[in-house]
Coordinates of C-alpha atoms and ligand atoms in Angstrom, one line a residue:
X1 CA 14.6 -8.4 11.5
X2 CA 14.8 -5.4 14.1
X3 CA 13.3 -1.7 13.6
X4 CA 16.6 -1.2 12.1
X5 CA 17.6 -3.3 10.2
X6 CA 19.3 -2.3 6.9
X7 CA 17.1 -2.0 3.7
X8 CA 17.7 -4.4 0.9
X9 CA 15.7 -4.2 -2.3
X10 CA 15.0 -7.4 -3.1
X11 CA 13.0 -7.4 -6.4
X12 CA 13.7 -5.7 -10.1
X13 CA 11.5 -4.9 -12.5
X14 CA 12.6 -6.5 -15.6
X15 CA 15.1 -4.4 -17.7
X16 CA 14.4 -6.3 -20.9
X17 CA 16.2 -5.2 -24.0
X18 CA 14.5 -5.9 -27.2
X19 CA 16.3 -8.9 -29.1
X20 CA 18.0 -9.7 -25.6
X21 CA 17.3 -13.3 -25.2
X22 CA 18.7 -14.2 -22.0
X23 CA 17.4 -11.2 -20.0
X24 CA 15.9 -13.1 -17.1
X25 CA 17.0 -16.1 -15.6
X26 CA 15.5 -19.5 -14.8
X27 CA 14.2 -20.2 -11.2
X28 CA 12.4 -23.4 -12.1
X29 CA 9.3 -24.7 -14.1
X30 CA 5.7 -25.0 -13.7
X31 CA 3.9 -27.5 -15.8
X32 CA 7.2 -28.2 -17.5
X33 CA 7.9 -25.4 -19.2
X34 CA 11.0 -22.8 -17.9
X35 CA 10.0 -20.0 -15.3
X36 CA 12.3 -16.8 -16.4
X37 CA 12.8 -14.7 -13.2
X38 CA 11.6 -11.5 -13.7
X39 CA 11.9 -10.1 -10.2
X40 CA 14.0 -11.1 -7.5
X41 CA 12.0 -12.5 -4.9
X42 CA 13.3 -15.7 -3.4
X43 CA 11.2 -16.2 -0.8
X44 CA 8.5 -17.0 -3.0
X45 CA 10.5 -19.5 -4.7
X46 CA 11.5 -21.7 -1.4
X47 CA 7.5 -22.0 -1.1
X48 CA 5.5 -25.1 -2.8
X49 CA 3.0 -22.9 -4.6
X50 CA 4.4 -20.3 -6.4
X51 CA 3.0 -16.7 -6.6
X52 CA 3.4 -14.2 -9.1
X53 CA 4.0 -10.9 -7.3
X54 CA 1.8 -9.1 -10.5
X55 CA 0.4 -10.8 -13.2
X56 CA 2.9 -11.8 -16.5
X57 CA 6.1 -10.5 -13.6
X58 CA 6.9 -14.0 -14.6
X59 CA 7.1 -15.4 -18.5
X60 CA 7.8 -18.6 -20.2
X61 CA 10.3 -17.9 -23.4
X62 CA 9.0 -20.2 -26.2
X63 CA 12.6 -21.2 -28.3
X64 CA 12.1 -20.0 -31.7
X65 CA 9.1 -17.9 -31.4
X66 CA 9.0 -14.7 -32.9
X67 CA 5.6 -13.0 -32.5
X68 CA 3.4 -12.6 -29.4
X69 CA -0.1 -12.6 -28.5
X70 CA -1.6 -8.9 -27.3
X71 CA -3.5 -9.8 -23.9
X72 CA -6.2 -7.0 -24.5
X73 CA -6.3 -7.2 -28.7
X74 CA -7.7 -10.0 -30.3
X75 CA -5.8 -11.6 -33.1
X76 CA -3.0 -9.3 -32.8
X77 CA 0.8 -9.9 -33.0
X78 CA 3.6 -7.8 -31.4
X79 CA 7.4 -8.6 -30.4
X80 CA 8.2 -9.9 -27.2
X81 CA 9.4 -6.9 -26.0
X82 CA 5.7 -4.9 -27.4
X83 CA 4.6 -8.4 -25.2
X84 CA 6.7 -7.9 -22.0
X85 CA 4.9 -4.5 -21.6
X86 CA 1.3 -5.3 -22.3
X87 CA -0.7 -5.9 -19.3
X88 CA -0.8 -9.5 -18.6
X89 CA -3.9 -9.5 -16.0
X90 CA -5.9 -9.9 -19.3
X91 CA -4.5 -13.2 -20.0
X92 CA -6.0 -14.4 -17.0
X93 CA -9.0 -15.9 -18.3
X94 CA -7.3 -18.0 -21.1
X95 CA -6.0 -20.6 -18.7
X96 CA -10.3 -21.3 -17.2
X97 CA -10.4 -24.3 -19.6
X98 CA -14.2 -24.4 -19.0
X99 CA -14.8 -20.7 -18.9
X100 CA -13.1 -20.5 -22.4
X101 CA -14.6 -23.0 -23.9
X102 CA -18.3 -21.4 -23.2
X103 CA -17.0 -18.3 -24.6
X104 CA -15.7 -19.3 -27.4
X105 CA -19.3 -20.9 -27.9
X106 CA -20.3 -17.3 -27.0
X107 CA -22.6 -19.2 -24.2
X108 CA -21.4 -16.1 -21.8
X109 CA -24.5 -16.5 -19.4
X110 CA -23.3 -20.2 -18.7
X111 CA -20.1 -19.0 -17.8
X112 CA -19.3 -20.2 -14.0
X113 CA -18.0 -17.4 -11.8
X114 CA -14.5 -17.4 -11.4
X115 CA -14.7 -15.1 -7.6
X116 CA -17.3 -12.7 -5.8
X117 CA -16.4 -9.5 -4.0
X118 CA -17.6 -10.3 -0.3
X119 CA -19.0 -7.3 1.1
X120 CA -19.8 -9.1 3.8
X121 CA -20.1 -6.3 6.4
X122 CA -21.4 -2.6 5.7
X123 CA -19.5 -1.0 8.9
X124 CA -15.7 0.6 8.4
X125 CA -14.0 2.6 10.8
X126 CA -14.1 5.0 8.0
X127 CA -16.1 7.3 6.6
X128 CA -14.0 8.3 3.6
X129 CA -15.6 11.1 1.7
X130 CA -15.0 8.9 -1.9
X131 CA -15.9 5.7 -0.4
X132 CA -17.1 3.8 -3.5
X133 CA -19.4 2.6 -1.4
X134 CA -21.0 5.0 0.1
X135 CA -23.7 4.9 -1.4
X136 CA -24.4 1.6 -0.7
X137 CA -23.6 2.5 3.1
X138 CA -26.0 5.5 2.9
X139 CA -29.2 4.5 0.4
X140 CA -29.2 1.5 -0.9
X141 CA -29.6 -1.1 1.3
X142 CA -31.5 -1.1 4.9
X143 CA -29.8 -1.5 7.7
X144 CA -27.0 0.9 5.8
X145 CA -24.5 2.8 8.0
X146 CA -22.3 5.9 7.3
X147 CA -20.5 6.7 10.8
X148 CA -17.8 4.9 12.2
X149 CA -17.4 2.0 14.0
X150 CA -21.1 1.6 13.8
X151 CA -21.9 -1.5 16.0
X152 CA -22.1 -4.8 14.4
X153 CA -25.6 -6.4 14.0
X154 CA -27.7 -8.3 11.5
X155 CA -28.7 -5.4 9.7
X156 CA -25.2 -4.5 8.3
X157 CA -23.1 -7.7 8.6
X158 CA -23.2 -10.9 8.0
X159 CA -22.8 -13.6 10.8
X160 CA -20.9 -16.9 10.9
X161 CA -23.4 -19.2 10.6
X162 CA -24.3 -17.4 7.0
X163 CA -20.8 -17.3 6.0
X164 CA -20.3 -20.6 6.5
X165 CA -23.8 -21.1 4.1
X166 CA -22.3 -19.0 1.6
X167 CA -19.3 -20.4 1.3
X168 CA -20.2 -23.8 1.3
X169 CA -22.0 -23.4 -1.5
X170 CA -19.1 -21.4 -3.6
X171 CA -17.0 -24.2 -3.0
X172 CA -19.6 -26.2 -4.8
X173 CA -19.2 -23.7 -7.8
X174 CA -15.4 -24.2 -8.3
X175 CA -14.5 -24.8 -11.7
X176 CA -11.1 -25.1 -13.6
X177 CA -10.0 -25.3 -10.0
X178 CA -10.8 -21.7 -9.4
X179 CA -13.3 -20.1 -6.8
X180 CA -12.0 -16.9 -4.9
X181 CA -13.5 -14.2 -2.6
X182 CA -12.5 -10.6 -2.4
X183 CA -12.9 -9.7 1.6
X184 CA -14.1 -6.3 1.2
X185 CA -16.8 -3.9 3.0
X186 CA -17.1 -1.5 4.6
X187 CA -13.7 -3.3 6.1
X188 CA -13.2 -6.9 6.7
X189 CA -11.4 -5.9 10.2
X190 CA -15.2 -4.6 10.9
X191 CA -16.7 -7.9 10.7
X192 CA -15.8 -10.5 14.0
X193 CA -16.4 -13.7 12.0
X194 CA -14.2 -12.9 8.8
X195 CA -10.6 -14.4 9.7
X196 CA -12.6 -17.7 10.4
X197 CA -14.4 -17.2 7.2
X198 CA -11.5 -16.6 5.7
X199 CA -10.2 -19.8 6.9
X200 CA -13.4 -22.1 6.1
X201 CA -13.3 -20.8 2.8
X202 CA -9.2 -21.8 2.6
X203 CA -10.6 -25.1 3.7
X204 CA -13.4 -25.5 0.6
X205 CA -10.4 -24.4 -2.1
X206 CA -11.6 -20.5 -2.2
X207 CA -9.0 -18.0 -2.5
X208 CA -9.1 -14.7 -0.6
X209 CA -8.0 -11.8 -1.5
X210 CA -8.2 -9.1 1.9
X211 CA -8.7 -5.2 1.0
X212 CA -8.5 -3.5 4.5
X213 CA -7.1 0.0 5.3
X214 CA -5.4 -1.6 8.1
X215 CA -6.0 -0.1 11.0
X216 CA -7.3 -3.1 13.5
X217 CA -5.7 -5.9 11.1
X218 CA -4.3 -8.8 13.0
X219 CA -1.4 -9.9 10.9
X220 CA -1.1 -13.1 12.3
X221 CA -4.8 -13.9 12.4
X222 CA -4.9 -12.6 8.5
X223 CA -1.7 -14.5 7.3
X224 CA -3.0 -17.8 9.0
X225 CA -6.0 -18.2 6.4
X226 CA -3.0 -18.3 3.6
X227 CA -4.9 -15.2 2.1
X228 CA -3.8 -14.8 -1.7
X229 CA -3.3 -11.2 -1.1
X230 CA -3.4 -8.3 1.2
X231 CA -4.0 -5.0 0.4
X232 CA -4.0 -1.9 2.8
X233 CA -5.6 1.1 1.7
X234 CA -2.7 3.7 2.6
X235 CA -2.9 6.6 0.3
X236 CA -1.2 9.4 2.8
X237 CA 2.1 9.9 4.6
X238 CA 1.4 12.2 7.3
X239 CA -1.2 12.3 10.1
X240 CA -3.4 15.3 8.9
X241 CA -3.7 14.3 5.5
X242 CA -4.8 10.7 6.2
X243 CA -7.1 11.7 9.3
X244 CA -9.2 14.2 6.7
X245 CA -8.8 12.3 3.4
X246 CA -10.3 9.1 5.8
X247 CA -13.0 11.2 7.1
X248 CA -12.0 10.7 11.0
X249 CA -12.1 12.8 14.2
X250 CA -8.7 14.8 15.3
X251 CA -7.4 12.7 18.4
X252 CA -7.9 9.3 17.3
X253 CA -4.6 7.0 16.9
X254 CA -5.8 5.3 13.3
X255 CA -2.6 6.7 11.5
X256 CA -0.3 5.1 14.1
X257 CA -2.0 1.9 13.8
X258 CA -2.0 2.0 10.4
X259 CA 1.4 2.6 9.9
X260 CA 2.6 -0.4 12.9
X261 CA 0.0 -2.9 11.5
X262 CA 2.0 -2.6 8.1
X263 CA 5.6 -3.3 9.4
X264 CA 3.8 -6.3 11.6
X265 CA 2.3 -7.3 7.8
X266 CA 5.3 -6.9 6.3
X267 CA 7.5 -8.3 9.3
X268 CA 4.9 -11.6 9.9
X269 CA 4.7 -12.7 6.4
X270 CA 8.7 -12.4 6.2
X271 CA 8.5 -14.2 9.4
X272 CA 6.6 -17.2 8.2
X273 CA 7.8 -17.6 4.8
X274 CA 3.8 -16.6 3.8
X275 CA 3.5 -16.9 0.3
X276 CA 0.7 -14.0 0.4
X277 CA 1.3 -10.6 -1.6
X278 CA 1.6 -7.8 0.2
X279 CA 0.3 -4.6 -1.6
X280 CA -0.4 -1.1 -0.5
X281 CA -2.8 1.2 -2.4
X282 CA -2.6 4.6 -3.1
X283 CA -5.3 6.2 -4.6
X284 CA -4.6 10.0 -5.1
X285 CA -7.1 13.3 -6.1
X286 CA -6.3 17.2 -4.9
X287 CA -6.6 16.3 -1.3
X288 CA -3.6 13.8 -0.8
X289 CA -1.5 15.2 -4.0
X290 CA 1.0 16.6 -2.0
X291 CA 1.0 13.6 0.2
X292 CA 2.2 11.1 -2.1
X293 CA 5.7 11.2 -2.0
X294 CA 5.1 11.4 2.3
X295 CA 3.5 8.2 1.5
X296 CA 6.2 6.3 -0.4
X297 CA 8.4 7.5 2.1
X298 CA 6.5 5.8 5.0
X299 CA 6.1 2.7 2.4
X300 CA 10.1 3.0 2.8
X301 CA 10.1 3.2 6.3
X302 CA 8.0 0.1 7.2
X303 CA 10.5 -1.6 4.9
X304 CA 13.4 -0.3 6.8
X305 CA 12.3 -1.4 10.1
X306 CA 10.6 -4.6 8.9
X307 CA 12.5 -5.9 6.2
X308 CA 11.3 -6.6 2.6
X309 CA 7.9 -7.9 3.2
X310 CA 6.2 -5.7 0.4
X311 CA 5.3 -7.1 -2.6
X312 CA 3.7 -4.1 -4.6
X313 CA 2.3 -0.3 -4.7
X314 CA -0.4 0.2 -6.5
X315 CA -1.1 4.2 -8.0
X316 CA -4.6 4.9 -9.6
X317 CA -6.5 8.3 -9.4
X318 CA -9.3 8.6 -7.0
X319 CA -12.4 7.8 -9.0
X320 CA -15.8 9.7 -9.6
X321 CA -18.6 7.0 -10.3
X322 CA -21.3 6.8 -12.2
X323 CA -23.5 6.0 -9.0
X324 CA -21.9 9.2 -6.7
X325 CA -25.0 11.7 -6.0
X326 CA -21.8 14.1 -5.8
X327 CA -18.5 14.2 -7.8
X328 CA -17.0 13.5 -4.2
X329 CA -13.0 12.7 -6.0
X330 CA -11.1 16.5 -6.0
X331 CA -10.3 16.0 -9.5
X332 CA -9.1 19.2 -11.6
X333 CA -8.3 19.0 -15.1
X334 CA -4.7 18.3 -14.7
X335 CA -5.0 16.1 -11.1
X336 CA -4.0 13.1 -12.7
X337 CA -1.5 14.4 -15.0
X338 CA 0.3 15.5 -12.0
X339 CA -0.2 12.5 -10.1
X340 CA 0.7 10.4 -12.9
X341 CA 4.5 12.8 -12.7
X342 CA 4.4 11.3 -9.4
X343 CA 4.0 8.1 -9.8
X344 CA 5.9 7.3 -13.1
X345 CA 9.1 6.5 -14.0
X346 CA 11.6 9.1 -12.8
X347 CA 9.2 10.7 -10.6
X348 CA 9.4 11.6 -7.2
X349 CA 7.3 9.2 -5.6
X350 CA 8.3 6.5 -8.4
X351 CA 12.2 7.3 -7.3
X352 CA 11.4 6.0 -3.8
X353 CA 9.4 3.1 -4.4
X354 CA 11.8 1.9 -7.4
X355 CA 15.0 2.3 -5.0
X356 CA 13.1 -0.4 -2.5
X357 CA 12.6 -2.8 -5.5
X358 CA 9.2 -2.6 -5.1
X359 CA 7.2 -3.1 -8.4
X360 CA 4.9 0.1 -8.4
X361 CA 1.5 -1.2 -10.6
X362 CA 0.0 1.7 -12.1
X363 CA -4.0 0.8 -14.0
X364 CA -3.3 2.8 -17.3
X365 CA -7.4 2.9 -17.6
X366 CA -7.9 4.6 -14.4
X367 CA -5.5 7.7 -15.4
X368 CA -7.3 7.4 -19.0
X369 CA -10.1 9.4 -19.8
X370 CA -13.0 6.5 -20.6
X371 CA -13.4 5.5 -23.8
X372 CA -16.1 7.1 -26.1
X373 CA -19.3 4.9 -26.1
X374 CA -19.1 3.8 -29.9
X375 CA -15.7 1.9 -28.5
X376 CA -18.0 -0.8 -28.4
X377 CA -20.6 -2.5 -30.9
X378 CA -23.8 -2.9 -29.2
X379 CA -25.3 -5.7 -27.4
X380 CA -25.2 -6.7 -24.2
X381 CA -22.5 -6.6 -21.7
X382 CA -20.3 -10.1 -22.0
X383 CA -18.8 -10.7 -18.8
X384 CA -20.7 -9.9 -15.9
X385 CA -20.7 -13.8 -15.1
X386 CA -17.4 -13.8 -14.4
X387 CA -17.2 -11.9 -11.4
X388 CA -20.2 -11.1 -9.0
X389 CA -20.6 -9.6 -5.4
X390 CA -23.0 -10.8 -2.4
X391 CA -23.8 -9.0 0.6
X392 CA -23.9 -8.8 4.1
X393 CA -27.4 -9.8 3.5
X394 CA -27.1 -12.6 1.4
X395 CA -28.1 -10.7 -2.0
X396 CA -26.6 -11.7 -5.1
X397 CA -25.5 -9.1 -7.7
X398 CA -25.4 -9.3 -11.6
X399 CA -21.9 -8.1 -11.9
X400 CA -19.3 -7.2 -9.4
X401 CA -19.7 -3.7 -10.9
X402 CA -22.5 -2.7 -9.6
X403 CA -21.2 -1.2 -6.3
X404 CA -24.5 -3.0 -4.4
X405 CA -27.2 -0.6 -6.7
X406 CA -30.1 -3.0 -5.8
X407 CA -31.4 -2.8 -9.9
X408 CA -28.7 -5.0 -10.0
X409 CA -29.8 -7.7 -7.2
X410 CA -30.5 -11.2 -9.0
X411 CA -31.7 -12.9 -5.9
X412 CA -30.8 -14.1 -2.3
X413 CA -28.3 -16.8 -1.7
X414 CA -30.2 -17.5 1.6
X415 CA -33.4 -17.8 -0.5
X416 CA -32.6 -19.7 -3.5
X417 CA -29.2 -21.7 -4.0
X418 CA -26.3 -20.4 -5.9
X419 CA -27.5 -22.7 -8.6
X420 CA -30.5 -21.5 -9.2
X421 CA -29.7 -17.9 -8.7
X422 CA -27.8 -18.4 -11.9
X423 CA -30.3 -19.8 -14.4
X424 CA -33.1 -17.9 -13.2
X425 CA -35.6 -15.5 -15.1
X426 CA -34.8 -13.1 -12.8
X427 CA -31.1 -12.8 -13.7
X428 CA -31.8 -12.6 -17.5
X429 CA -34.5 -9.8 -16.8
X430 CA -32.0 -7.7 -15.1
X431 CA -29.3 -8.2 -17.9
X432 CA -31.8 -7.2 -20.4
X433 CA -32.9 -3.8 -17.5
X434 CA -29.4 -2.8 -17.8
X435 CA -28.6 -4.2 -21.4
X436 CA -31.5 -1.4 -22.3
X437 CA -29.3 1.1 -21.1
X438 CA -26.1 0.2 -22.4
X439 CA -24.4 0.4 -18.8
X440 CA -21.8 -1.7 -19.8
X441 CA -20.7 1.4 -22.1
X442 CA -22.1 4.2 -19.8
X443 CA -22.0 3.5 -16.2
X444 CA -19.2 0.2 -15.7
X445 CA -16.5 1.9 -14.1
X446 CA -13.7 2.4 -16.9
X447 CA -10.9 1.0 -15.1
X448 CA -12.8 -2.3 -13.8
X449 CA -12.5 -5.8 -14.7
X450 CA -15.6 -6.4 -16.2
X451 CA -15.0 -3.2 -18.7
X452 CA -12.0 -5.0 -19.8
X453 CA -13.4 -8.3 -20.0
X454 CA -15.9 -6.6 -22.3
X455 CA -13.3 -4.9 -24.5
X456 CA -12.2 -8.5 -25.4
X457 CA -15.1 -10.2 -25.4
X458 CA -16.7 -7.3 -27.8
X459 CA -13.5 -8.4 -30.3
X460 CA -14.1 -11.9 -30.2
X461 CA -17.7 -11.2 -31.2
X462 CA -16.7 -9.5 -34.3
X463 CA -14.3 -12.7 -35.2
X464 CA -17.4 -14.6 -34.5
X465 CA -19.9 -12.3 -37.1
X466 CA -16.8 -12.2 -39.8
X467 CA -16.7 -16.1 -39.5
X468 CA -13.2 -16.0 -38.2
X469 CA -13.3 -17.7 -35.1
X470 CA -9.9 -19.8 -35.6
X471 CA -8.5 -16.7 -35.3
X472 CA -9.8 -16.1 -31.9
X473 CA -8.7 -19.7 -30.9
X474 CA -5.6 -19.7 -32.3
X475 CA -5.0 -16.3 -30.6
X476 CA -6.2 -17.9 -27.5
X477 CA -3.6 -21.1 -27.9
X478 CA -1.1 -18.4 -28.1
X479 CA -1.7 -16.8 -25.2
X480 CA -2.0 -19.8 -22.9
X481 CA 1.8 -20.8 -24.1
X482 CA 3.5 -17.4 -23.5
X483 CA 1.5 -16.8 -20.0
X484 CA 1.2 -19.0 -17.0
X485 CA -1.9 -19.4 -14.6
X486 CA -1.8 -17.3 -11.8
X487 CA -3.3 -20.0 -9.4
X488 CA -6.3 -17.3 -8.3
X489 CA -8.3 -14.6 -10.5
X490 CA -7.5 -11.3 -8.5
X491 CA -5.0 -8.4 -10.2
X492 CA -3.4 -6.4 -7.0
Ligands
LIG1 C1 -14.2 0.5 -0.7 S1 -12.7 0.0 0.0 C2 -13.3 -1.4 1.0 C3 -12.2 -2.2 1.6 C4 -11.4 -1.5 2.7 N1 -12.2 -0.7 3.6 C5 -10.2 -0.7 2.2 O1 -10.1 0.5 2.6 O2 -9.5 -1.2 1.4 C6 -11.9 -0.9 -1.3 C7 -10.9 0.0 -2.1 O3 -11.6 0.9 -2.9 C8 -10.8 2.1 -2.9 N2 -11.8 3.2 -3.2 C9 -12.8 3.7 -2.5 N3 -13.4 4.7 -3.1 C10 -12.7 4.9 -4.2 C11 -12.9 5.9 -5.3 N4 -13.8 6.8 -5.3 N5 -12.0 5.8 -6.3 C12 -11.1 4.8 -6.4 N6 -10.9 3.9 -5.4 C13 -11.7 4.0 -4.4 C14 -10.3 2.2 -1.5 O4 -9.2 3.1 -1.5 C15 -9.9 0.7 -1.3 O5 -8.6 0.5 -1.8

């Protein structure tokens, strides 16, 4: 493909018309049931494993059925066209035969993890003002950093030799074929050793998932680790507003890497028939507002000159969390009604995206107010052993919500196994520490998987207290025929 070459949209978002049946059209089967083409992306079909670009994009059609499980409401029914527009990331879980099964028991604190954010390196050549972990960069650990480019040492990253530790001993954790690792930071361009960590971990059956801003990604050395997905952290469309929403000296070139290191993504991975998602991520507050349309407009240039090699745009407000020491996100009271204009159908920025094909994923949580406390019964938070983070340093976190805070820390993978980690005292002290203060309901960032999982989880313990638990099971039958497996446990 040259710089020039003509765009082609390649992918639809499904047009489904209620009582349609024949809306979508066969591209094949997986475990013998029919895959229904929802978008139009062949060159994940020529590949042996195949990918869903989003969660649910693709559905099995069950002949004669008539009612349809809700992903994120337990027990309930809708049509399939109520169906086709819930959010299917929240059928995930359903097809972790093992991982059910112990929640169905309600034995959540047995339940094996299912992937752990890697912040495996501190240093970014960032020093975004909203950096969700900032505070982690600035307070809570030792050996934290907040400039750029800070030089790579013990103190903030971890080295091979530990990587290789760790890993080995997630890929001992696997279960219902699933182990994954989310390559975050600080950036995972920051630390020298990840593409081979990457690559080990490929090697022991962990899937990746890469969150970068992109500025010193190497496509080639990225895409060679077969990397479930890549995300690049755009959120502008011209220099100035990137350089001050990022937090970076005038003068420096990281826009124009930025920008060339997406059209190689985009270009490599068309290249190479990768089967790895490509996503941008916009995350918008009063300082890039005006920037967003500038920003689907450079999505649309990287696509002209590189060809089709984007798999998704993802829109969510910039978020204030619980943990900021300032309300660092430029949120007025109508910010994300005005980005949400943006960013929906028929809007500006939508209009651009849509024209490409490109599905553009919008979290409906994260433009959402959260949800009153008394949402939820009490208790304890239910699935924070789903998903849990370690750092640079080895430490282990409760949840993979906890953005590093070290109440959280459950031990030191470089200390005590994995194994142990997980049935320790310690672990079920600091559940009960932040159990005492609901943080489940208070602090977990609304928008975050484990504040979903806990949504559900919270429903099914209700069944369980009525006595109604075939309806949970049934309801979790259900959802395992009208959904596939994704293959991996990340959303975009
Ligand atoms: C913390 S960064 C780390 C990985 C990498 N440096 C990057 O830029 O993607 C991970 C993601 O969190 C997002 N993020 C950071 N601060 C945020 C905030 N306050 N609200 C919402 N998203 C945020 C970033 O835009 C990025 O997509």
């Amino acid at each position: 493909m040259t710089e020039s070459a003509e765009r082609v949209p390649t992918r639809r978002l499904p047009i489904i018309a209620a009582n349609d049946p024949s809306p979508l059209r066969p591209v094949g089967s997986i475990a013998g049931r029919q895959v229904l083409q929802v978008s139009d992306h062949e060159a994940l079909f020529s590949n042996e494993e195949l990918l869903q670009p989003t969660p649910g994009a693709w559905l099995p059609r069950i002949a004669g059925r008539t009612q349809y499980p809700m992903p994120d409401q337990v027990g309930r029914y809708g049509t399939y066209s109520e169906f086709v527009k819930a959010p299917k990331y929240m059928a995930q879980w359903v097809h972790w035969k093992t991982r059910t099964d112990l929640i169905l028991e309600g034995r959540y604190h047995d339940v094996p993890p299912a992937h752990f954010e890697g912040i495996f390196t501190l240093v970014c050549n960032f020093m975004c003002p909203h950096c969700s972990r900032r505070v982690t960069r600035t307070k809570w650990v030792e050996g934290g950093t907040w400039e750029h480019n800070t030089e790579v040492e013990k103190k903030n990253t971890m080295d091979a030799h530990g990587l290789r530790r760790v890993i080995d001993q997630l890929g001992e954790h696997r279960a219902d074929d699933q182990m994954g690792i989310v390559w975050g930071g600080g950036d995972p361009t920051a630390n020298p050793y990840t593409y081979d960590g990457m690559r080990y971990a490929r090697s022991k059956g962990i899937t990746s998932s890469f969150l970068t801003n992109g500025v010193f990604l190497d496509s080639d050395e990225c895409l060679d680790t077969d990397p479930i997905l890549v995300r690049v952290s755009l959120n502008c469309g011209t220099e100035e507003a990137y350089r001050k929403f990022h937090g970076y000296p005038k003068g420096w070139d990281y826009f124009e890497r930025a920008k060339q290191n997406m059209k190689d993504l985009a270009r490599r991975k068309l290249q190479r028939g990768a089967r790895t998602l490509v996503g941008i991520s916009l995350i918008v507050d009063e300082r890039n507002l005006d920037d967003v349309v500038a920003a689907a407009e450079l999505i649309r240039d990287v696509v002209d000159a590189a060809g089709p090699g984007i798999d998704y745009v993802i829109a969510r407000p910039v978020m204030n969390y619980q943990h900021f020491d300032q309300q660092w996100a430029r949120l007025k009271e109508d910010t994300t009604r005005r980005a949400l204009d943006l960013v929906t159908e028929g809007g500006e920025a939508w209009r651009i995206i849509d024209d490409l094909g490109i599905p553009l994923v919008l979290i409906k949580d994260s433009f959402d107010p959260p949800p009153e406390p008394d949402t939820y019964s009490d208790g304890s938070c239910l699935s924070y052993g789903l998903y849990g983070e370690i750092r640079h340093n080895g430490d282990i976190q409760l949840c993979s919500d906890s953005y590093g805070n070290p109440e959280y820390t459950i031990g030191n993978i470089f200390e005590t196994s994995l194994e142990e980690i997980w049935r320790s005292d310690r672990r079920r002290a600091v559940l009960d520490q932040v159990n005492a203060r609901e943080c489940f309901k208070t602090t977990c960032p609304h928008n975050s998987r484990g504040h979903h999982h806990n949504r559900v989880f919270h429903q099914i313990e209700a069944y369980r207290k009525a006595g109604q638990m075939d309806v949970v099971r049934q309801w979790v039958d259900d959802l395992r025929e009208v959904t596939y497996p994704l293959g991996h446990s990340f959303f975009v």
